[in-house]
Amino acid sequence: MYQKFMLKSAIVTLFALASLHLTACGDNPMDVENEKQPTVSFKIDAMLDSLAEERANIDNYTCYQETKLFVKDSKKRCDNFLNLFGKGSDTDTVLDVKTIIKMVKDEDNYDNKGRFIGKNNDPKINYLLMNKMLGITLTSYKQTVKSISEDEDIGDPEIRFLVKSYINLEPSEYDPYSAIALDTLDVKEWKGKKKVAVQLPRGIDAIEICPILRDKNEHDDYYDDEDLLDQSLCVSVKNLGWVAENSEKSVTSEGEKAKITWSWFIYQAD
C-alpha cells in the first residue's frame, strides 16, 4: 500500500514538472524570440559588413586577377601598392589601377612594399616616378590672314595650351589641363613672354601639348577647347621618365589663321 502511494506521488510530481516546463515554453513565446533576435541581427550585420568590404576591395580583386600569373607574391604586392598609391591613400596624386598593376608587375624596379629600387636612368622607367611640372612660355603671335574673326578685321586673340596625358599610348584617366597664355583685344601681332605651368601626375608616360587659338568676339565659353583644336599643331612628348629636366624646347606653330612661337620644358615640382 505504501509503495502504491509513493508511485502515485512520483507520477504527480513528474506531471507537475512537465506542465511547468510546457507552461514556460508555451506561455512566453516573446522571451524565446527575443533570445534568438540578437543572433539573427548579428549575422545580418556581419553579412552587410562583408558585402561592403568586398565592394571596397574591387581594385584589389582586379589587381590580383591581372598579376597572379606574372608575380609570385601578387596578393601581397597588390595590397601594399594599393595602400600606397590607390584610392584613399595619403599621397598627393592617386594613381589609377592600370598604372598600379603595371608597377606591381615590375619586380625589377619595385620591391614588395612598393618602394622604388631601380636606377633613375633605367630605360624601363619611361613613366614619371613623381609629380613634375610642365612649363610653357609663349613668345610671339602674328595674325596671318585678313581676320581671325568673321566680324572684325583685327581679332581679339586668346591663346590656350591644352595638355593631354597618356599611359601606354592610351588616354589616361586624368582630364586634360588647359592654361591661358595670351588674353588680349584688337591685336594683330604680339611679342613678349607669357608663362604658364601645369602639374603632370606621376604614372603617365606621354603628353600632347596643343596650342589653341580662339577669338573672344567669336568663340565664347560655350566652345570647348577640343572644338577648336588643330591636331596637326600638337607636340607629342613620349617616355616622360627619360626627358631631361630644365631642357627647354622651342616650337613654331603655324595654323590657318596665325603663327605663334613658344617653348616648353619639364622641371621638378616643389
Coordinates of C-alpha atoms in Angstrom, one line a residue:
M1 CA 0.0 0.0 0.0
Y2 CA 2.8 2.4 0.9
Q3 CA 4.6 1.6 -2.4
K4 CA 1.5 2.4 -4.5
F5 CA 1.2 5.7 -2.6
M6 CA 4.8 6.6 -3.4
L7 CA 4.4 5.6 -7.1
K8 CA 1.4 7.9 -7.4
S9 CA 3.2 10.7 -5.7
A10 CA 6.2 10.4 -8.1
I11 CA 3.8 10.4 -11.1
V12 CA 2.1 13.5 -9.9
T13 CA 5.4 15.2 -9.3
L14 CA 6.7 14.4 -12.8
F15 CA 3.4 15.6 -14.3
A16 CA 3.7 18.8 -12.4
L17 CA 7.3 19.4 -13.6
A18 CA 6.4 18.6 -17.2
S19 CA 3.4 21.0 -17.0
L20 CA 5.7 23.7 -15.6
H21 CA 8.2 23.2 -18.4
L22 CA 5.4 23.4 -21.1
T23 CA 4.0 26.5 -19.5
A24 CA 7.4 28.2 -19.5
C25 CA 7.8 27.4 -23.2
G26 CA 4.3 27.9 -24.3
D27 CA 3.2 30.9 -22.4
N28 CA 6.3 33.2 -23.2
P29 CA 7.0 32.9 -26.9
M30 CA 8.3 36.5 -27.0
D31 CA 11.0 35.7 -24.5
V32 CA 12.2 32.9 -26.8
E33 CA 12.0 35.1 -29.8
N34 CA 14.0 37.9 -28.0
E35 CA 16.7 35.4 -27.2
K36 CA 17.0 34.4 -30.9
Q37 CA 16.9 38.0 -32.2
P38 CA 20.4 39.2 -31.2
T39 CA 22.0 36.2 -33.0
V40 CA 20.0 36.8 -36.2
S41 CA 20.7 40.6 -36.1
F42 CA 24.4 39.9 -35.6
K43 CA 24.5 37.6 -38.7
I44 CA 22.8 40.2 -40.9
D45 CA 25.2 43.0 -39.7
A46 CA 28.2 40.7 -40.4
M47 CA 26.9 39.9 -43.9
L48 CA 26.4 43.6 -44.7
D49 CA 29.9 44.4 -43.4
S50 CA 31.3 41.6 -45.5
L51 CA 29.5 42.9 -48.6
A52 CA 30.7 46.5 -48.1
E53 CA 34.3 45.2 -47.7
E54 CA 34.0 43.2 -50.9
R55 CA 32.8 46.3 -52.8
A56 CA 35.7 48.4 -51.3
N57 CA 38.2 45.8 -52.4
I58 CA 37.2 45.6 -56.0
D59 CA 40.5 47.2 -57.0
N60 CA 42.4 44.6 -55.0
Y61 CA 40.5 41.8 -56.8
T62 CA 41.2 43.4 -60.2
C63 CA 44.9 43.6 -59.3
Y64 CA 45.0 40.0 -58.1
Q65 CA 43.5 38.7 -61.3
E66 CA 45.7 40.8 -63.6
T67 CA 49.0 39.9 -61.9
K68 CA 48.6 36.4 -60.4
L69 CA 50.2 34.7 -63.5
F70 CA 53.1 37.1 -63.6
V71 CA 54.1 37.8 -60.0
K72 CA 54.8 35.2 -57.2
D73 CA 53.6 37.4 -54.3
S74 CA 50.9 39.1 -56.3
K75 CA 48.4 39.4 -53.4
K76 CA 50.9 41.0 -51.0
R77 CA 52.2 43.3 -53.7
C78 CA 48.8 44.4 -54.8
D79 CA 47.7 45.2 -51.2
N80 CA 50.8 47.1 -50.5
F81 CA 50.8 49.1 -53.7
L82 CA 47.1 50.0 -53.5
N83 CA 47.6 51.1 -49.9
L84 CA 50.4 53.4 -51.1
F85 CA 49.0 54.7 -54.4
G86 CA 45.4 53.7 -54.6
K87 CA 42.1 55.4 -53.6
G88 CA 42.2 56.5 -50.0
S89 CA 46.0 56.7 -49.8
D90 CA 47.7 59.8 -48.3
T91 CA 49.7 60.6 -51.4
D92 CA 49.2 63.9 -53.3
T93 CA 48.3 62.0 -56.5
V94 CA 46.3 58.8 -56.6
L95 CA 47.3 56.5 -59.4
D96 CA 44.7 54.7 -61.5
V97 CA 44.5 50.9 -61.1
K98 CA 46.0 50.3 -64.6
T99 CA 49.2 52.1 -63.6
I100 CA 49.4 50.3 -60.2
I101 CA 49.1 46.9 -61.9
K102 CA 52.0 47.9 -64.2
M103 CA 54.1 48.8 -61.2
V104 CA 53.2 45.6 -59.4
K105 CA 54.4 43.5 -62.3
D106 CA 57.7 45.5 -62.5
E107 CA 59.6 43.4 -59.8
D108 CA 62.9 44.7 -61.2
N109 CA 62.3 48.2 -60.1
Y110 CA 59.8 47.9 -57.2
D111 CA 60.0 45.7 -54.1
N112 CA 57.1 44.1 -52.4
K113 CA 56.4 47.1 -50.2
G114 CA 56.1 49.4 -53.3
R115 CA 59.5 51.1 -52.8
F116 CA 61.4 52.1 -56.0
I117 CA 64.7 50.1 -56.1
G118 CA 65.7 50.7 -59.7
K119 CA 68.0 53.2 -61.2
N120 CA 66.8 56.6 -62.3
N121 CA 68.3 56.1 -65.8
D122 CA 66.9 52.6 -66.2
P123 CA 65.3 52.5 -69.7
K124 CA 62.4 50.5 -68.3
I125 CA 61.3 53.5 -66.3
N126 CA 59.7 55.5 -69.1
Y127 CA 56.9 57.0 -66.9
L128 CA 57.0 59.7 -64.3
L129 CA 58.0 58.3 -60.9
M130 CA 56.9 61.5 -59.2
N131 CA 54.8 64.6 -59.9
K132 CA 56.6 67.1 -62.2
M133 CA 55.7 70.5 -63.7
L134 CA 55.4 71.4 -67.4
G135 CA 56.4 75.0 -68.1
I136 CA 55.2 76.7 -71.3
T137 CA 56.3 80.1 -72.5
L138 CA 54.5 82.0 -75.3
T139 CA 56.9 84.4 -77.1
S140 CA 55.1 85.7 -80.1
Y141 CA 51.8 85.8 -82.0
K142 CA 51.2 87.0 -85.6
Q143 CA 47.9 87.0 -87.5
T144 CA 48.5 85.6 -90.9
V145 CA 45.0 86.1 -92.5
K146 CA 42.9 89.1 -93.1
S147 CA 41.0 88.4 -89.9
I148 CA 40.6 85.6 -87.3
S149 CA 37.1 86.8 -86.7
E150 CA 34.1 87.0 -89.1
D151 CA 33.1 90.3 -87.7
E152 CA 36.3 92.3 -87.2
D153 CA 39.5 92.9 -89.2
I154 CA 41.6 92.9 -86.1
G155 CA 40.7 90.0 -83.8
D156 CA 40.7 89.5 -80.0
P157 CA 43.1 86.6 -79.7
E158 CA 43.1 84.2 -76.8
I159 CA 45.8 81.5 -76.9
R160 CA 45.4 78.5 -74.7
F161 CA 47.5 75.4 -74.3
L162 CA 45.7 72.1 -73.9
V163 CA 47.8 69.3 -72.3
K164 CA 46.6 65.7 -72.6
S165 CA 48.2 62.8 -70.8
Y166 CA 48.7 59.1 -71.8
I167 CA 49.6 55.7 -70.3
N168 CA 50.8 53.0 -72.7
L169 CA 49.5 55.0 -75.7
E170 CA 46.0 55.2 -74.2
P171 CA 44.4 58.4 -72.8
S172 CA 44.9 58.4 -69.0
E173 CA 42.0 58.9 -66.6
Y174 CA 43.2 62.5 -65.9
D175 CA 41.2 65.3 -67.5
P176 CA 43.2 67.4 -70.0
Y177 CA 44.7 70.6 -68.5
S178 CA 44.0 73.9 -70.1
A179 CA 46.1 77.1 -69.4
I180 CA 45.6 80.5 -70.9
A181 CA 48.8 82.2 -72.1
L182 CA 47.5 85.2 -74.0
D183 CA 44.3 87.1 -73.5
T184 CA 44.1 90.4 -75.3
L185 CA 42.0 92.7 -77.6
D186 CA 42.4 94.2 -81.0
V187 CA 45.8 92.7 -81.7
K188 CA 47.3 91.5 -85.0
E189 CA 50.8 91.0 -83.7
W190 CA 52.4 90.5 -80.2
K191 CA 55.8 89.7 -78.8
G192 CA 56.9 89.2 -75.2
K193 CA 56.9 86.4 -72.6
K194 CA 53.8 84.8 -71.1
K195 CA 54.5 81.9 -68.9
V196 CA 52.1 79.2 -67.7
A197 CA 52.6 75.9 -65.9
V198 CA 50.6 72.7 -65.2
Q199 CA 51.3 69.8 -62.9
L200 CA 52.0 66.4 -64.5
P201 CA 50.9 63.4 -62.3
R202 CA 53.2 60.5 -61.7
G203 CA 52.5 57.3 -63.6
I204 CA 51.9 58.9 -67.0
D205 CA 54.4 58.2 -69.8
A206 CA 53.4 60.7 -72.5
I207 CA 51.7 64.0 -73.1
E208 CA 50.4 66.1 -76.0
I209 CA 50.8 69.9 -75.8
C210 CA 48.3 71.6 -78.1
P211 CA 48.2 75.3 -78.8
I212 CA 44.6 76.6 -79.3
L213 CA 43.6 80.0 -80.8
R214 CA 40.2 81.4 -80.2
D215 CA 38.8 84.8 -80.9
K216 CA 36.9 86.1 -77.9
N217 CA 34.4 88.0 -80.0
E218 CA 33.5 84.9 -81.9
H219 CA 34.3 81.9 -79.6
D220 CA 32.6 82.3 -76.3
D221 CA 32.8 79.9 -73.3
Y222 CA 30.4 77.5 -74.9
Y223 CA 33.2 76.5 -77.4
D224 CA 35.1 73.6 -75.9
D225 CA 38.9 73.6 -76.5
E226 CA 38.5 70.3 -78.4
D227 CA 36.2 72.0 -80.9
L228 CA 38.9 74.5 -81.9
L229 CA 41.8 72.0 -81.7
D230 CA 44.1 71.6 -84.7
Q231 CA 45.6 68.2 -84.0
S232 CA 48.5 68.9 -86.5
L233 CA 49.8 71.6 -84.2
C234 CA 50.1 69.3 -81.1
V235 CA 53.6 68.5 -79.9
S236 CA 53.9 64.9 -78.6
V237 CA 56.3 64.1 -75.8
K238 CA 56.8 60.4 -75.1
N239 CA 58.8 58.5 -72.5
L240 CA 58.4 61.2 -69.9
G241 CA 60.6 59.4 -67.5
W242 CA 63.6 59.9 -69.8
V243 CA 63.0 63.6 -70.5
A244 CA 65.8 65.7 -69.1
E245 CA 64.6 68.4 -66.6
N246 CA 65.1 72.1 -67.4
S247 CA 65.9 71.4 -71.0
E248 CA 63.8 74.0 -73.0
K249 CA 62.5 73.1 -76.4
S250 CA 61.4 75.8 -78.9
V251 CA 58.3 75.3 -81.1
T252 CA 56.9 77.3 -84.1
S253 CA 53.2 76.6 -84.7
E254 CA 51.6 77.8 -88.0
G255 CA 47.9 77.3 -88.1
E256 CA 45.3 78.5 -90.6
K257 CA 44.9 82.0 -89.1
A258 CA 48.1 82.7 -87.1
K259 CA 51.7 81.9 -86.4
I260 CA 52.9 81.6 -82.8
T261 CA 56.2 80.7 -81.2
W262 CA 56.5 79.1 -77.8
S263 CA 58.7 76.8 -75.8
W264 CA 58.2 74.1 -73.1
F265 CA 60.3 72.3 -70.5
I266 CA 59.8 69.9 -67.6
Y267 CA 61.0 70.6 -64.1
Q268 CA 60.8 69.3 -60.6
A269 CA 57.6 70.1 -58.7
D270 CA 58.1 71.7 -55.2

